[in-house]
Amino acid sequence: MDVDVGAVVSELYGLRPREFVAARDAHAARARQRKQADAARRIGSLRRPTLALWAANRLSRARPDQARALQDLGAQLRAAHRDLDGAQLRALAGEQHRVIAALAQEAAALARDAGERISDSVLQEVEQVLHGVLADEDAGREWAAGHLSAAPEPTVGFAGLEPSPAASAAAARTATRTRKPPASHERAPEPARRRPDPDPTQHPASDPAPGSVARKRQERITAAREAAAQAEADLAQARSDLADATGERDRTRAAAAELADQVRQLRLRLEDAEATAAAARQRYDRAEDLARRAEQAAKSAAAKARAAAT
């Protein structure tokens, strides 16, 4: 009978992280015994989930209605982003944070019921996972099925999801219509007629020309806008760097945990092998002793036979 890889995946990602590796290796070994190399390879390559991923998967399994509701919210957010619907995005963003915070707490409660303690740091990781599945449609489907194997790449907003051409054109037209003409006091002054050089004996005018004030004011506004744009770009880059570092930390932590589990399993196998070898040595020693005694008894019987014959 062929191994059902899908059923195995569903079973494994329902187990607690500490139970995952041993069960995965057992399923892979069973597939190899049945000469199903591809199934064995696919099962053996499955990644042990972090505690946060396991908690998120357990939430989607135990609360499928809430999982579908989060997927629907993600679809609405992506649609609002494509349509450049600012009002809808603002409304949904508030809903997003409220829903994810509540779902993360629900995941922590379900984990505690299963005997796993969720710390504050792991709770934050659960929230990051839920934000990821909200933005990534494919990851959302995998999570809703209850076997998300890796945390989605952290995103700022909906990176990579471009607005629709119609929405971009509409936004451009709106910006053109709503752009206000400069105030009358900010208009560039008429070219001034050249005045004769001032009489050095006279006091210079104390107030600058109105046109100069307007230009300086506009220059300050432009500089402030450029500084704000640069600060926003720096903030976005810092968020991206933080997300990359967090993702790498999570992947490294998961790999270390998996290696620790493998070392533990190998140590247990070594202990079993040593115990088996010790038992075999004892049986060998007993057999050797019995053989020696039998040989001595045979020699004694032969000697007695020869003595009786003479």
GROMACS .gro file of C-alpha atoms in nm:
model
  310
    1MET     CA    1   0.000   0.000   0.000
    2ASP     CA    2   0.139   0.337  -0.104
    3VAL     CA    3   0.223   0.594   0.162
    4ASP     CA    4  -0.021   0.890   0.157
    5VAL     CA    5   0.222   1.180   0.186
    6GLY     CA    6  -0.059   1.433   0.231
    7ALA     CA    7  -0.203   1.241   0.525
    8VAL     CA    8   0.145   1.210   0.676
    9VAL     CA    9   0.202   1.586   0.644
   10SER     CA   10  -0.132   1.658   0.808
   11GLU     CA   11  -0.051   1.417   1.092
   12LEU     CA   12   0.301   1.547   1.154
   13TYR     CA   13   0.208   1.915   1.170
   14GLY     CA   14  -0.061   1.832   1.423
   15LEU     CA   15   0.203   1.692   1.660
   16ARG     CA   16   0.389   1.900   1.915
   17PRO     CA   17   0.735   2.014   1.794
   18ARG     CA   18   0.914   1.781   2.035
   19GLU     CA   19   0.732   1.482   1.880
   20PHE     CA   20   0.784   1.584   1.518
   21VAL     CA   21   1.130   1.452   1.428
   22ALA     CA   22   1.087   1.098   1.561
   23ALA     CA   23   0.748   1.061   1.389
   24ARG     CA   24   0.881   1.205   1.063
   25ASP     CA   25   1.180   0.971   1.059
   26ALA     CA   26   0.955   0.673   1.133
   27HIS     CA   27   0.725   0.759   0.840
   28ALA     CA   28   1.023   0.813   0.609
   29ALA     CA   29   1.173   0.478   0.712
   30ARG     CA   30   0.839   0.305   0.648
   31ALA     CA   31   0.824   0.458   0.299
   32ARG     CA   32   1.179   0.336   0.227
   33GLN     CA   33   1.087  -0.014   0.343
   34ARG     CA   34   0.802  -0.009   0.091
   35LYS     CA   35   1.045   0.098  -0.185
   36GLN     CA   36   0.878   0.440  -0.220
   37ALA     CA   37   1.189   0.654  -0.253
   38ASP     CA   38   1.011   0.972  -0.362
   39ALA     CA   39   0.766   0.960  -0.071
   40ALA     CA   40   1.053   0.889   0.169
   41ARG     CA   41   1.247   1.188   0.032
   42ARG     CA   42   0.948   1.423   0.057
   43ILE     CA   43   0.866   1.313   0.410
   44GLY     CA   44   1.228   1.324   0.523
   45SER     CA   45   1.265   1.682   0.397
   46LEU     CA   46   0.975   1.814   0.606
   47ARG     CA   47   1.089   2.084   0.847
   48ARG     CA   48   1.018   2.070   1.216
   49PRO     CA   49   0.790   2.365   1.298
   50THR     CA   50   0.883   2.623   1.556
   51LEU     CA   51   0.663   2.652   1.861
   52ALA     CA   52   0.504   2.964   1.712
   53LEU     CA   53   0.426   2.789   1.383
   54TRP     CA   54   0.284   2.490   1.566
   55ALA     CA   55   0.061   2.716   1.774
   56ALA     CA   56  -0.060   2.899   1.461
   57ASN     CA   57  -0.132   2.567   1.285
   58ARG     CA   58  -0.317   2.438   1.591
   59LEU     CA   59  -0.531   2.754   1.584
   60SER     CA   60  -0.634   2.701   1.221
   61ARG     CA   61  -0.714   2.334   1.289
   62ALA     CA   62  -0.920   2.406   1.599
   63ARG     CA   63  -1.087   2.724   1.471
   64PRO     CA   64  -1.144   2.681   1.094
   65ASP     CA   65  -1.413   2.951   1.086
   66GLN     CA   66  -1.171   3.206   1.231
   67ALA     CA   67  -0.905   3.095   0.984
   68ARG     CA   68  -1.143   3.158   0.693
   69ALA     CA   69  -1.235   3.497   0.840
   70LEU     CA   70  -0.867   3.598   0.850
   71GLN     CA   71  -0.822   3.484   0.489
   72ASP     CA   72  -1.122   3.696   0.388
   73LEU     CA   73  -0.973   3.996   0.567
   74GLY     CA   74  -0.647   3.944   0.379
   75ALA     CA   75  -0.834   3.934   0.047
   76GLN     CA   76  -1.010   4.261   0.132
   77LEU     CA   77  -0.681   4.427   0.228
   78ARG     CA   78  -0.514   4.316  -0.095
   79ALA     CA   79  -0.810   4.442  -0.300
   80ALA     CA   80  -0.804   4.779  -0.122
   81HIS     CA   81  -0.431   4.807  -0.187
   82ARG     CA   82  -0.472   4.729  -0.556
   83ASP     CA   83  -0.753   4.984  -0.585
   84LEU     CA   84  -0.563   5.246  -0.383
   85ASP     CA   85  -0.867   5.278  -0.157
   86GLY     CA   86  -0.717   5.477   0.130
   87ALA     CA   87  -1.033   5.492   0.340
   88GLN     CA   88  -1.086   5.115   0.312
   89LEU     CA   89  -0.719   5.046   0.389
   90ARG     CA   90  -0.733   5.258   0.705
   91ALA     CA   91  -1.051   5.088   0.823
   92LEU     CA   92  -0.921   4.738   0.751
   93ALA     CA   93  -0.579   4.811   0.907
   94GLY     CA   94  -0.743   4.876   1.243
   95GLU     CA   95  -0.949   4.559   1.206
   96GLN     CA   96  -0.635   4.366   1.112
   97HIS     CA   97  -0.447   4.451   1.432
   98ARG     CA   98  -0.750   4.380   1.650
   99VAL     CA   99  -0.822   4.042   1.488
  100ILE     CA  100  -0.460   3.924   1.490
  101ALA     CA  101  -0.410   4.017   1.856
  102ALA     CA  102  -0.723   3.820   1.950
  103LEU     CA  103  -0.624   3.520   1.736
  104ALA     CA  104  -0.274   3.511   1.884
  105GLN     CA  105  -0.420   3.499   2.234
  106GLU     CA  106  -0.654   3.219   2.124
  107ALA     CA  107  -0.356   3.026   1.982
  108ALA     CA  108  -0.170   3.066   2.313
  109ALA     CA  109  -0.471   2.932   2.504
  110LEU     CA  110  -0.499   2.629   2.274
  111ALA     CA  111  -0.127   2.563   2.315
  112ARG     CA  112  -0.157   2.572   2.693
  113ASP     CA  113  -0.445   2.324   2.674
  114ALA     CA  114  -0.209   2.092   2.482
  115GLY     CA  115   0.062   2.125   2.747
  116GLU     CA  116   0.285   2.386   2.580
  117ARG     CA  117   0.366   2.719   2.741
  118ILE     CA  118   0.370   3.021   2.510
  119SER     CA  119   0.602   3.298   2.629
  120ASP     CA  120   0.561   3.665   2.537
  121SER     CA  121   0.833   3.638   2.273
  122VAL     CA  122   0.669   3.332   2.115
  123LEU     CA  123   0.334   3.514   2.124
  124GLN     CA  124   0.491   3.795   1.921
  125GLU     CA  125   0.619   3.536   1.673
  126VAL     CA  126   0.265   3.396   1.642
  127GLU     CA  127   0.141   3.747   1.559
  128GLN     CA  128   0.416   3.781   1.296
  129VAL     CA  129   0.310   3.451   1.140
  130LEU     CA  130  -0.053   3.568   1.126
  131HIS     CA  131   0.049   3.899   0.970
  132GLY     CA  132   0.244   3.700   0.711
  133VAL     CA  133  -0.043   3.470   0.617
  134LEU     CA  134  -0.267   3.776   0.592
  135ALA     CA  135  -0.040   3.932   0.328
  136ASP     CA  136   0.068   3.611   0.148
  137GLU     CA  137  -0.224   3.433  -0.015
  138ASP     CA  138  -0.034   3.105  -0.072
  139ALA     CA  139   0.091   3.096   0.286
  140GLY     CA  140  -0.264   3.170   0.400
  141ARG     CA  141  -0.396   2.862   0.222
  142GLU     CA  142  -0.120   2.643   0.368
  143TRP     CA  143  -0.189   2.779   0.717
  144ALA     CA  144  -0.565   2.729   0.683
  145ALA     CA  145  -0.493   2.363   0.595
  146GLY     CA  146  -0.305   2.335   0.927
  147HIS     CA  147   0.043   2.251   0.798
  148LEU     CA  148   0.233   2.577   0.748
  149SER     CA  149   0.595   2.460   0.756
  150ALA     CA  150   0.782   2.793   0.754
  151ALA     CA  151   0.702   3.145   0.863
  152PRO     CA  152   0.613   3.367   0.564
  153GLU     CA  153   0.873   3.625   0.470
  154PRO     CA  154   0.798   3.939   0.673
  155THR     CA  155   0.651   4.215   0.457
  156VAL     CA  156   0.600   4.589   0.493
  157GLY     CA  157   0.240   4.645   0.385
  158PHE     CA  158   0.178   4.434   0.075
  159ALA     CA  159   0.519   4.446  -0.090
  160GLY     CA  160   0.516   4.321  -0.447
  161LEU     CA  161   0.140   4.373  -0.489
  162GLU     CA  162   0.119   4.657  -0.738
  163PRO     CA  163  -0.189   4.880  -0.768
  164SER     CA  164  -0.406   4.814  -1.071
  165PRO     CA  165  -0.343   5.043  -1.375
  166ALA     CA  166  -0.696   5.183  -1.347
  167ALA     CA  167  -0.643   5.268  -0.980
  168SER     CA  168  -0.306   5.430  -1.052
  169ALA     CA  169  -0.455   5.645  -1.328
  170ALA     CA  170  -0.748   5.746  -1.107
  171ALA     CA  171  -0.511   5.842  -0.827
  172ALA     CA  172  -0.307   6.054  -1.066
  173ARG     CA  173  -0.619   6.236  -1.190
  174THR     CA  174  -0.734   6.296  -0.833
  175ALA     CA  175  -0.397   6.439  -0.737
  176THR     CA  176  -0.406   6.674  -1.038
  177ARG     CA  177  -0.757   6.797  -0.955
  178THR     CA  178  -0.687   6.849  -0.586
  179ARG     CA  179  -0.349   7.019  -0.624
  180LYS     CA  180  -0.394   7.377  -0.496
  181PRO     CA  181  -0.236   7.675  -0.672
  182PRO     CA  182   0.025   7.855  -0.466
  183ALA     CA  183  -0.099   8.130  -0.240
  184SER     CA  184  -0.085   8.481  -0.376
  185HIS     CA  185   0.187   8.580  -0.132
  186GLU     CA  186   0.399   8.284  -0.247
  187ARG     CA  187   0.396   8.369  -0.617
  188ALA     CA  188   0.722   8.466  -0.771
  189PRO     CA  189   0.750   8.846  -0.790
  190GLU     CA  190   0.757   9.033  -1.116
  191PRO     CA  191   1.109   9.100  -1.243
  192ALA     CA  192   1.219   9.411  -1.059
  193ARG     CA  193   1.343   9.713  -1.243
  194ARG     CA  194   1.705   9.781  -1.174
  195ARG     CA  195   1.734  10.050  -0.918
  196PRO     CA  196   2.028  10.278  -0.882
  197ASP     CA  197   2.283  10.182  -0.624
  198PRO     CA  198   2.175  10.296  -0.282
  199ASP     CA  199   2.333  10.599  -0.128
  200PRO     CA  200   2.581  10.463   0.126
  201THR     CA  201   2.498  10.755   0.350
  202GLN     CA  202   2.142  10.635   0.381
  203HIS     CA  203   2.030  10.359   0.621
  204PRO     CA  204   1.959  10.023   0.442
  205ALA     CA  205   1.605   9.890   0.444
  206SER     CA  206   1.544   9.670   0.746
  207ASP     CA  207   1.281   9.437   0.590
  208PRO     CA  208   1.364   9.191   0.308
  209ALA     CA  209   1.164   9.197  -0.012
  210PRO     CA  210   0.836   8.998   0.000
  211GLY     CA  211   0.951   8.777  -0.288
  212SER     CA  212   1.264   8.677  -0.099
  213VAL     CA  213   1.058   8.577   0.205
  214ALA     CA  214   0.830   8.362  -0.011
  215ARG     CA  215   1.124   8.189  -0.178
  216LYS     CA  216   1.292   8.113   0.153
  217ARG     CA  217   0.967   7.982   0.294
  218GLN     CA  218   0.919   7.756  -0.008
  219GLU     CA  219   1.279   7.634   0.020
  220ARG     CA  220   1.222   7.543   0.386
  221ILE     CA  221   0.901   7.358   0.298
  222THR     CA  222   1.076   7.168   0.020
  223ALA     CA  223   1.368   7.078   0.247
  224ALA     CA  224   1.130   6.958   0.518
  225ARG     CA  225   0.940   6.742   0.269
  226GLU     CA  226   1.265   6.592   0.137
  227ALA     CA  227   1.381   6.519   0.492
  228ALA     CA  228   1.047   6.356   0.574
  229ALA     CA  229   1.064   6.142   0.258
  230GLN     CA  230   1.419   6.035   0.341
  231ALA     CA  231   1.318   5.951   0.697
  232GLU     CA  232   1.029   5.742   0.565
  233ALA     CA  233   1.264   5.557   0.328
  234ASP     CA  234   1.513   5.498   0.612
  235LEU     CA  235   1.232   5.366   0.831
  236ALA     CA  236   1.114   5.128   0.558
  237GLN     CA  237   1.469   5.001   0.510
  238ALA     CA  238   1.512   4.955   0.884
  239ARG     CA  239   1.187   4.757   0.898
  240SER     CA  240   1.304   4.541   0.610
  241ASP     CA  241   1.641   4.479   0.777
  242LEU     CA  242   1.470   4.393   1.105
  243ALA     CA  243   1.233   4.154   0.928
  244ASP     CA  244   1.523   3.984   0.748
  245ALA     CA  245   1.719   3.949   1.073
  246THR     CA  246   1.415   3.816   1.257
  247GLY     CA  247   1.345   3.562   0.984
  248GLU     CA  248   1.707   3.445   0.981
  249ARG     CA  249   1.700   3.415   1.361
  250ASP     CA  250   1.383   3.206   1.347
  251ARG     CA  251   1.523   2.980   1.075
  252THR     CA  252   1.848   2.933   1.266
  253ARG     CA  253   1.661   2.863   1.589
  254ALA     CA  254   1.443   2.604   1.415
  255ALA     CA  255   1.748   2.439   1.255
  256ALA     CA  256   1.926   2.427   1.592
  257ALA     CA  257   1.622   2.273   1.757
  258GLU     CA  258   1.594   2.013   1.484
  259LEU     CA  259   1.963   1.925   1.515
  260ALA     CA  260   1.923   1.894   1.891
  261ASP     CA  261   1.636   1.652   1.838
  262GLN     CA  262   1.843   1.452   1.591
  263VAL     CA  263   2.133   1.434   1.838
  264ARG     CA  264   1.894   1.316   2.109
  265GLN     CA  265   1.751   1.048   1.880
  266LEU     CA  266   2.101   0.931   1.782
  267ARG     CA  267   2.204   0.917   2.148
  268LEU     CA  268   1.902   0.702   2.228
  269ARG     CA  269   1.982   0.473   1.933
  270LEU     CA  270   2.343   0.449   2.051
  271GLU     CA  271   2.230   0.356   2.403
  272ASP     CA  272   2.000   0.088   2.259
  273ALA     CA  273   2.281  -0.047   2.040
  274GLU     CA  274   2.521  -0.058   2.335
  275ALA     CA  275   2.265  -0.241   2.546
  276THR     CA  276   2.201  -0.490   2.265
  277ALA     CA  277   2.576  -0.543   2.219
  278ALA     CA  278   2.623  -0.600   2.595
  279ALA     CA  279   2.343  -0.858   2.600
  280ALA     CA  280   2.493  -1.034   2.296
  281ARG     CA  281   2.832  -1.040   2.466
  282GLN     CA  282   2.683  -1.203   2.773
  283ARG     CA  283   2.516  -1.471   2.557
  284TYR     CA  284   2.845  -1.531   2.376
  285ASP     CA  285   3.034  -1.568   2.704
  286ARG     CA  286   2.778  -1.820   2.834
  287ALA     CA  287   2.789  -2.019   2.510
  288GLU     CA  288   3.168  -2.022   2.515
  289ASP     CA  289   3.168  -2.149   2.876
  290LEU     CA  290   2.921  -2.424   2.791
  291ALA     CA  291   3.130  -2.528   2.490
  292ARG     CA  292   3.444  -2.547   2.704
  293ARG     CA  293   3.268  -2.760   2.963
  294ALA     CA  294   3.129  -2.989   2.696
  295GLU     CA  295   3.475  -3.031   2.546
  296GLN     CA  296   3.620  -3.118   2.886
  297ALA     CA  297   3.341  -3.369   2.949
  298ALA     CA  298   3.408  -3.530   2.610
  299LYS     CA  299   3.778  -3.561   2.685
  300SER     CA  300   3.704  -3.715   3.024
  301ALA     CA  301   3.460  -3.964   2.872
  302ALA     CA  302   3.718  -4.062   2.608
  303ALA     CA  303   3.984  -4.118   2.872
  304LYS     CA  304   3.752  -4.338   3.074
  305ALA     CA  305   3.664  -4.536   2.762
  306ARG     CA  306   4.030  -4.602   2.684
  307ALA     CA  307   4.098  -4.709   3.040
  308ALA     CA  308   3.807  -4.950   3.033
  309ALA     CA  309   3.928  -5.104   2.704
  310THR     CA  310   4.270  -5.190   2.849
   0.00000   0.00000   0.00000
